[in-house]
mmCIF file of C-alpha atoms in Angstrom:
data_model
loop_
_atom_site.group_PDB
_atom_site.id
_atom_site.type_symbol
_atom_site.label_atom_id
_atom_site.label_comp_id
_atom_site.label_asym_id
_atom_site.label_seq_id
_atom_site.Cartn_x
_atom_site.Cartn_y
_atom_site.Cartn_z
ATOM 1 C CA MET A 269 0.015 0.137 0.065
ATOM 2 C CA ARG A 270 1.696 3.499 -1.059
ATOM 3 C CA SER A 271 1.891 6.072 1.080
ATOM 4 C CA PRO A 272 -0.730 9.243 1.011
ATOM 5 C CA ARG A 273 0.504 11.982 -1.596
ATOM 6 C CA THR A 274 0.233 15.779 -0.796
ATOM 7 C CA LEU A 275 0.880 18.314 -3.683
ATOM 8 C CA GLU A 276 1.615 21.707 -1.983
ATOM 9 C CA VAL A 277 0.012 24.364 -4.104
ATOM 10 C CA TRP A 278 1.360 28.081 -3.957
ATOM 11 C CA LYS A 279 -1.230 30.707 -5.290
ATOM 12 C CA LEU A 280 0.914 33.930 -6.598
ATOM 13 C CA GLY A 281 -1.045 35.852 -8.776
ATOM 14 C CA THR A 282 0.406 37.788 -11.444
ATOM 15 C CA VAL A 283 4.184 37.089 -11.260
ATOM 16 C CA ASN A 284 6.791 38.342 -13.561
ATOM 17 C CA TYR A 285 8.391 35.626 -15.742
ATOM 18 C CA LEU A 286 11.874 35.614 -15.062
ATOM 19 C CA LYS A 287 11.326 36.055 -11.495
ATOM 20 C CA SER A 288 9.038 32.716 -12.106
ATOM 21 C CA LEU A 289 12.205 31.174 -13.455
ATOM 22 C CA LYS A 290 14.251 31.614 -10.531
ATOM 23 C CA LEU A 291 11.898 30.535 -8.331
ATOM 24 C CA GLN A 292 11.332 27.353 -10.439
ATOM 25 C CA ASP A 293 15.131 26.629 -10.465
ATOM 26 C CA LYS A 294 15.068 27.137 -6.471
ATOM 27 C CA LEU A 295 12.472 24.795 -6.075
ATOM 28 C CA VAL A 296 13.699 22.339 -8.228
ATOM 29 C CA SER A 297 17.050 22.170 -6.338
ATOM 30 C CA GLU A 298 14.996 21.726 -3.042
ATOM 31 C CA ARG A 299 12.820 18.677 -4.570
ATOM 32 C CA LYS A 300 15.923 16.997 -5.902
ATOM 33 C CA ALA A 301 17.411 17.400 -2.462
ATOM 34 C CA ASN A 302 13.787 15.765 -0.817
ATOM 35 C CA ARG A 303 13.749 19.473 0.965
ATOM 36 C CA ILE A 304 10.101 19.977 -0.212
ATOM 37 C CA PRO A 305 6.831 18.153 -1.107
ATOM 38 C CA ASP A 306 5.960 17.942 -4.281
ATOM 39 C CA THR A 307 4.906 21.978 -5.384
ATOM 40 C CA LEU A 308 2.793 23.518 -7.786
ATOM 41 C CA LEU A 309 2.903 27.155 -8.488
ATOM 42 C CA SER A 310 -0.533 28.906 -10.058
ATOM 43 C CA LEU A 311 0.092 32.097 -11.576
ATOM 44 C CA GLN A 312 -0.387 34.704 -14.274
ATOM 45 C CA HIS A 313 2.419 36.413 -16.285
ATOM 46 C CA PRO A 314 2.223 39.921 -17.660
ATOM 47 C CA PRO A 315 2.245 39.774 -21.693
ATOM 48 C CA THR A 316 5.466 37.311 -22.608
ATOM 49 C CA TYR A 317 6.831 35.352 -25.289
ATOM 50 C CA THR A 318 8.780 32.490 -24.682
ATOM 51 C CA LEU A 319 10.803 30.133 -26.761
ATOM 52 C CA GLY A 320 11.924 26.945 -26.028
ATOM 53 C CA LYS A 321 15.392 25.315 -26.276
ATOM 54 C CA ARG A 322 14.732 24.707 -29.829
ATOM 55 C CA ARG A 323 15.057 28.273 -30.298
ATOM 56 C CA THR A 324 12.968 28.765 -33.576
ATOM 57 C CA ASP A 325 12.940 32.804 -33.607
ATOM 58 C CA HIS A 326 11.127 32.416 -37.035
ATOM 59 C CA ASN A 327 7.986 31.968 -35.514
ATOM 60 C CA LEU A 328 7.859 34.659 -33.746
ATOM 61 C CA LEU A 329 6.168 37.239 -36.300
ATOM 62 C CA ILE A 330 6.963 40.556 -34.760
ATOM 63 C CA PRO A 331 10.545 42.147 -34.823
ATOM 64 C CA GLU A 332 11.957 41.919 -31.123
ATOM 65 C CA ALA A 333 12.495 45.686 -30.916
ATOM 66 C CA GLU A 334 8.732 46.078 -31.620
ATOM 67 C CA LEU A 335 7.614 43.942 -28.635
ATOM 68 C CA LYS A 336 7.637 46.973 -26.162
ATOM 69 C CA SER A 337 5.517 49.020 -28.464
ATOM 70 C CA ILE A 338 2.949 46.242 -27.920
ATOM 71 C CA GLY A 339 3.789 46.099 -23.733
ATOM 72 C CA ALA A 340 5.090 42.132 -24.220
ATOM 73 C CA GLU A 341 8.557 40.439 -23.583
ATOM 74 C CA LEU A 342 10.688 38.004 -24.966
ATOM 75 C CA HIS A 343 12.238 35.149 -22.829
ATOM 76 C CA TYR A 344 14.140 32.123 -24.004
ATOM 77 C CA THR A 345 13.766 28.554 -21.910
ATOM 78 C CA GLN A 346 15.326 25.391 -21.737
ATOM 79 C CA ARG A 347 11.996 23.630 -21.923
ATOM 80 C CA GLY A 348 10.425 21.787 -24.753
ATOM 81 C CA GLY A 349 8.000 22.717 -27.317
ATOM 82 C CA ASP A 350 8.286 25.639 -29.363
ATOM 83 C CA ILE A 351 7.113 29.904 -29.099
ATOM 84 C CA THR A 352 4.271 30.391 -26.539
ATOM 85 C CA PHE A 353 2.291 33.512 -25.451
ATOM 86 C CA HIS A 354 1.548 33.945 -22.214
ATOM 87 C CA GLY A 355 -0.424 36.598 -20.503
ATOM 88 C CA PRO A 356 -3.509 38.017 -18.112
ATOM 89 C CA HIS A 357 -6.650 35.771 -18.146
ATOM 90 C CA GLN A 358 -4.944 32.743 -18.750
ATOM 91 C CA ALA A 359 -3.858 29.639 -16.571
ATOM 92 C CA VAL A 360 -0.335 28.883 -15.677
ATOM 93 C CA LEU A 361 0.734 25.730 -13.878
ATOM 94 C CA TYR A 362 4.150 25.003 -12.990
ATOM 95 C CA PRO A 363 4.405 21.706 -11.177
ATOM 96 C CA ILE A 364 7.744 20.906 -9.541
ATOM 97 C CA LEU A 365 7.397 16.972 -8.943
ATOM 98 C CA SER A 366 9.447 14.105 -8.702
ATOM 99 C CA LEU A 367 7.855 11.671 -11.351
ATOM 100 C CA ARG A 368 9.528 8.602 -9.460
ATOM 101 C CA SER A 369 7.005 9.620 -6.524
ATOM 102 C CA ILE A 370 3.964 9.802 -8.748
ATOM 103 C CA GLY A 371 5.251 6.786 -10.803
ATOM 104 C CA PHE A 372 4.932 8.224 -14.495
ATOM 105 C CA GLY A 373 7.610 8.430 -17.033
ATOM 106 C CA ALA A 374 8.000 11.625 -19.027
ATOM 107 C CA ARG A 375 5.411 10.746 -21.916
ATOM 108 C CA SER A 376 2.907 9.546 -18.949
ATOM 109 C CA TYR A 377 3.512 12.868 -17.297
ATOM 110 C CA VAL A 378 2.774 14.905 -20.622
ATOM 111 C CA GLU A 379 -0.502 12.672 -21.369
ATOM 112 C CA ALA A 380 -1.234 13.679 -17.652
ATOM 113 C CA LEU A 381 -0.985 17.578 -18.228
ATOM 114 C CA GLU A 382 -3.356 17.176 -21.508
ATOM 115 C CA ARG A 383 -5.893 15.117 -19.565
ATOM 116 C CA SER A 384 -6.012 17.616 -16.670
ATOM 117 C CA MET A 385 -6.978 20.181 -19.012
ATOM 118 C CA ILE A 386 -9.177 18.039 -20.956
ATOM 119 C CA GLU A 387 -11.280 16.905 -17.958
ATOM 120 C CA PHE A 388 -11.423 20.774 -16.655
ATOM 121 C CA ALA A 389 -12.640 21.707 -20.222
ATOM 122 C CA SER A 390 -15.327 19.264 -19.974
ATOM 123 C CA ILE A 391 -16.478 21.036 -16.541
ATOM 124 C CA TYR A 392 -17.664 24.226 -19.003
ATOM 125 C CA GLY A 393 -19.227 21.683 -21.565
ATOM 126 C CA VAL A 394 -16.201 22.202 -23.844
ATOM 127 C CA LYS A 395 -15.326 18.809 -25.558
ATOM 128 C CA ALA A 396 -11.497 18.885 -25.704
ATOM 129 C CA ARG A 397 -8.891 16.623 -27.042
ATOM 130 C CA ALA A 398 -5.010 15.624 -27.142
ATOM 131 C CA GLY A 399 -3.248 17.025 -29.800
ATOM 132 C CA ASN A 400 -2.618 14.683 -32.912
ATOM 133 C CA LYS A 401 0.652 13.871 -34.659
ATOM 134 C CA CYS A 402 3.105 16.931 -34.409
ATOM 135 C CA GLU A 403 0.383 18.470 -32.360
ATOM 136 C CA THR A 404 1.307 19.522 -28.821
ATOM 137 C CA GLY A 405 -1.088 20.310 -26.088
ATOM 138 C CA VAL A 406 -4.899 20.711 -26.092
ATOM 139 C CA TRP A 407 -7.135 21.608 -28.765
ATOM 140 C CA VAL A 408 -10.957 21.966 -29.131
ATOM 141 C CA GLY A 409 -11.567 20.766 -32.862
ATOM 142 C CA ASP A 410 -8.965 22.441 -34.334
ATOM 143 C CA ARG A 411 -8.491 24.922 -32.362
ATOM 144 C CA LYS A 412 -5.476 25.472 -29.651
ATOM 145 C CA ILE A 413 -6.861 25.997 -26.083
ATOM 146 C CA GLY A 414 -3.778 25.060 -23.794
ATOM 147 C CA ALA A 415 -0.135 24.537 -24.273
ATOM 148 C CA ILE A 416 2.112 22.135 -22.699
ATOM 149 C CA GLY A 417 6.016 22.677 -22.352
ATOM 150 C CA VAL A 418 8.224 20.776 -19.723
ATOM 151 C CA ARG A 419 11.818 20.271 -18.432
ATOM 152 C CA ILE A 420 12.693 17.376 -16.750
ATOM 153 C CA SER A 421 15.919 17.142 -14.673
ATOM 154 C CA SER A 422 17.207 14.162 -12.848
ATOM 155 C CA GLY A 423 13.452 13.118 -12.977
ATOM 156 C CA ILE A 424 12.102 16.291 -11.395
ATOM 157 C CA THR A 425 9.656 18.215 -13.631
ATOM 158 C CA CYS A 426 9.446 22.308 -14.265
ATOM 159 C CA HIS A 427 7.419 24.650 -16.648
ATOM 160 C CA GLY A 428 4.018 22.997 -17.681
ATOM 161 C CA LEU A 429 1.198 23.888 -18.932
ATOM 162 C CA ALA A 430 -0.804 27.192 -19.809
ATOM 163 C CA PHE A 431 -4.612 26.761 -20.520
ATOM 164 C CA ASN A 432 -6.777 30.112 -22.170
ATOM 165 C CA ILE A 433 -9.393 31.417 -20.070
ATOM 166 C CA ASP A 434 -9.717 34.690 -22.062
ATOM 167 C CA PRO A 435 -6.420 35.963 -22.987
ATOM 168 C CA ASP A 436 -6.305 39.250 -25.378
ATOM 169 C CA MET A 437 -5.976 37.337 -28.674
ATOM 170 C CA LYS A 438 -3.924 39.911 -30.513
ATOM 171 C CA TYR A 439 -0.972 38.868 -28.893
ATOM 172 C CA PHE A 440 -1.398 35.440 -30.547
ATOM 173 C CA GLU A 441 -1.425 36.911 -34.096
ATOM 174 C CA HIS A 442 2.086 37.453 -33.643
ATOM 175 C CA ILE A 443 3.548 34.091 -33.188
ATOM 176 C CA VAL A 444 3.109 30.769 -35.173
ATOM 177 C CA PRO A 445 1.723 29.353 -31.930
ATOM 178 C CA CYS A 446 3.834 26.625 -30.633
ATOM 179 C CA GLY A 447 5.217 26.488 -34.306
ATOM 180 C CA ILE A 448 2.067 24.806 -35.994
ATOM 181 C CA ALA A 449 1.261 27.045 -38.708
ATOM 182 C CA ASP A 450 -2.298 27.632 -39.793
ATOM 183 C CA LYS A 451 -4.288 26.590 -36.678
ATOM 184 C CA GLU A 452 -6.088 28.827 -34.531
ATOM 185 C CA VAL A 453 -6.078 29.670 -30.920
ATOM 186 C CA THR A 454 -9.250 29.971 -28.578
ATOM 187 C CA SER A 455 -9.805 30.395 -25.498
ATOM 188 C CA LEU A 456 -12.532 28.769 -22.762
ATOM 189 C CA ARG A 457 -14.604 32.371 -23.183
ATOM 190 C CA LYS A 458 -15.061 31.967 -26.801
ATOM 191 C CA GLU A 459 -15.885 27.936 -26.530
ATOM 192 C CA THR A 460 -18.327 27.979 -23.855
ATOM 193 C CA ASP A 461 -21.852 29.194 -23.109
ATOM 194 C CA ALA A 462 -21.452 28.634 -19.678
ATOM 195 C CA LEU A 463 -21.166 32.021 -17.275
ATOM 196 C CA LEU A 464 -17.381 31.801 -15.743
ATOM 197 C CA PRO A 465 -16.882 31.970 -12.528
ATOM 198 C CA SER A 466 -13.898 34.528 -10.985
ATOM 199 C CA GLU A 467 -10.052 33.307 -12.339
ATOM 200 C CA LYS A 468 -9.355 32.215 -8.657
ATOM 201 C CA VAL A 469 -12.090 29.524 -8.693
ATOM 202 C CA ILE A 470 -10.877 28.624 -12.716
ATOM 203 C CA HIS A 471 -7.390 28.035 -11.313
ATOM 204 C CA GLU A 472 -8.670 26.238 -8.249
ATOM 205 C CA GLN A 473 -10.521 23.813 -10.901
ATOM 206 C CA LEU A 474 -7.349 23.361 -12.966
ATOM 207 C CA VAL A 475 -5.300 22.019 -9.966
ATOM 208 C CA SER A 476 -7.652 20.005 -8.503
ATOM 209 C CA CYS A 477 -8.162 18.116 -12.152
ATOM 210 C CA LEU A 478 -4.294 18.139 -12.093
ATOM 211 C CA ALA A 479 -4.039 16.445 -8.516
ATOM 212 C CA LYS A 480 -6.607 13.599 -9.647
ATOM 213 C CA VAL A 481 -5.314 13.013 -12.405
ATOM 214 C CA CYS A 482 -1.811 12.599 -10.722
ATOM 215 C CA SER A 483 -3.256 10.485 -8.014
ATOM 216 C CA TYR A 484 -2.684 12.799 -5.125
ATOM 217 C CA ASP A 485 -4.376 12.366 -1.689
ATOM 218 C CA ASP A 486 -4.076 15.828 -0.505
ATOM 219 C CA VAL A 487 -3.911 19.457 -1.656
ATOM 220 C CA VAL A 488 -2.629 22.312 0.741
ATOM 221 C CA TRP A 489 -3.422 25.446 -0.929
ATOM 222 C CA LYS A 490 -0.765 28.230 -0.092
ATOM 223 C CA GLU A 491 -2.379 31.664 -0.207
ATOM 224 C CA ASP A 492 0.286 33.946 0.578
ATOM 225 C CA PRO A 493 2.234 34.520 -1.876
ATOM 226 C CA SER A 494 4.891 36.890 -0.233
ATOM 227 C CA ALA A 495 5.945 34.011 1.880
ATOM 228 C CA ILE A 496 7.822 32.529 -1.162
ATOM 229 C CA LEU A 497 8.311 35.298 -3.475
ATOM 230 C CA ASP A 498 10.171 37.535 -0.881
ATOM 231 C CA ASN A 499 12.443 34.430 0.389
ATOM 232 C CA LEU A 500 13.556 34.364 -3.546
ATOM 233 C CA GLU A 501 14.558 38.122 -3.267
ATOM 234 C CA ASP A 502 16.380 37.416 -0.148
ATOM 235 C CA ASN A 503 18.159 35.189 -1.601
ATOM 236 C CA ASP A 504 19.028 36.887 -4.965
#
């Protein structure tokens, strides 16, 4: 009989992308050393484009010098996947998990992230699906609603998923989302007739779907972002 699994969830609100990278690096090191339990960051970013380790700059359709004029930043990362947009009204989850502790390999972990978003979408009557061959993320028909890009180091995960609640869709016009041309991007707001609750509730529902798919027995919610973000600044 396995021991109970607990997932510690930090609700961080809106966090600068670079700060979130530093925080993930710190938590990955602590998880590798077994100083913290499996941990998840639930947050949003200011308008930000990110590129994965393949450095597919050609999928950014606006000159980098013009990004400031549209209020966006560009950052390079070590995650998998292609170019992605993060911004307000998008739910971002960064799980810092031990794959060994949850019994997943890399592929089954990515599939779990997909199932989490599919199950969440179904709450609002939206029939989502995993991508077909050469399609990453989660789709509604031929429209992409959720992106996935992960990094795994010594069996510990970071980066994660981004689910579109109601972002400003104009930002997606400046990229080839996830490197897949001729496909639309959509959002929960566009796909459902249901009345959406607050984004706080939506984030909690998405986290609960992930916890269920990964078979956690208990979720511990951390409501004070300063407790973890201030500690990060103290160590800079």
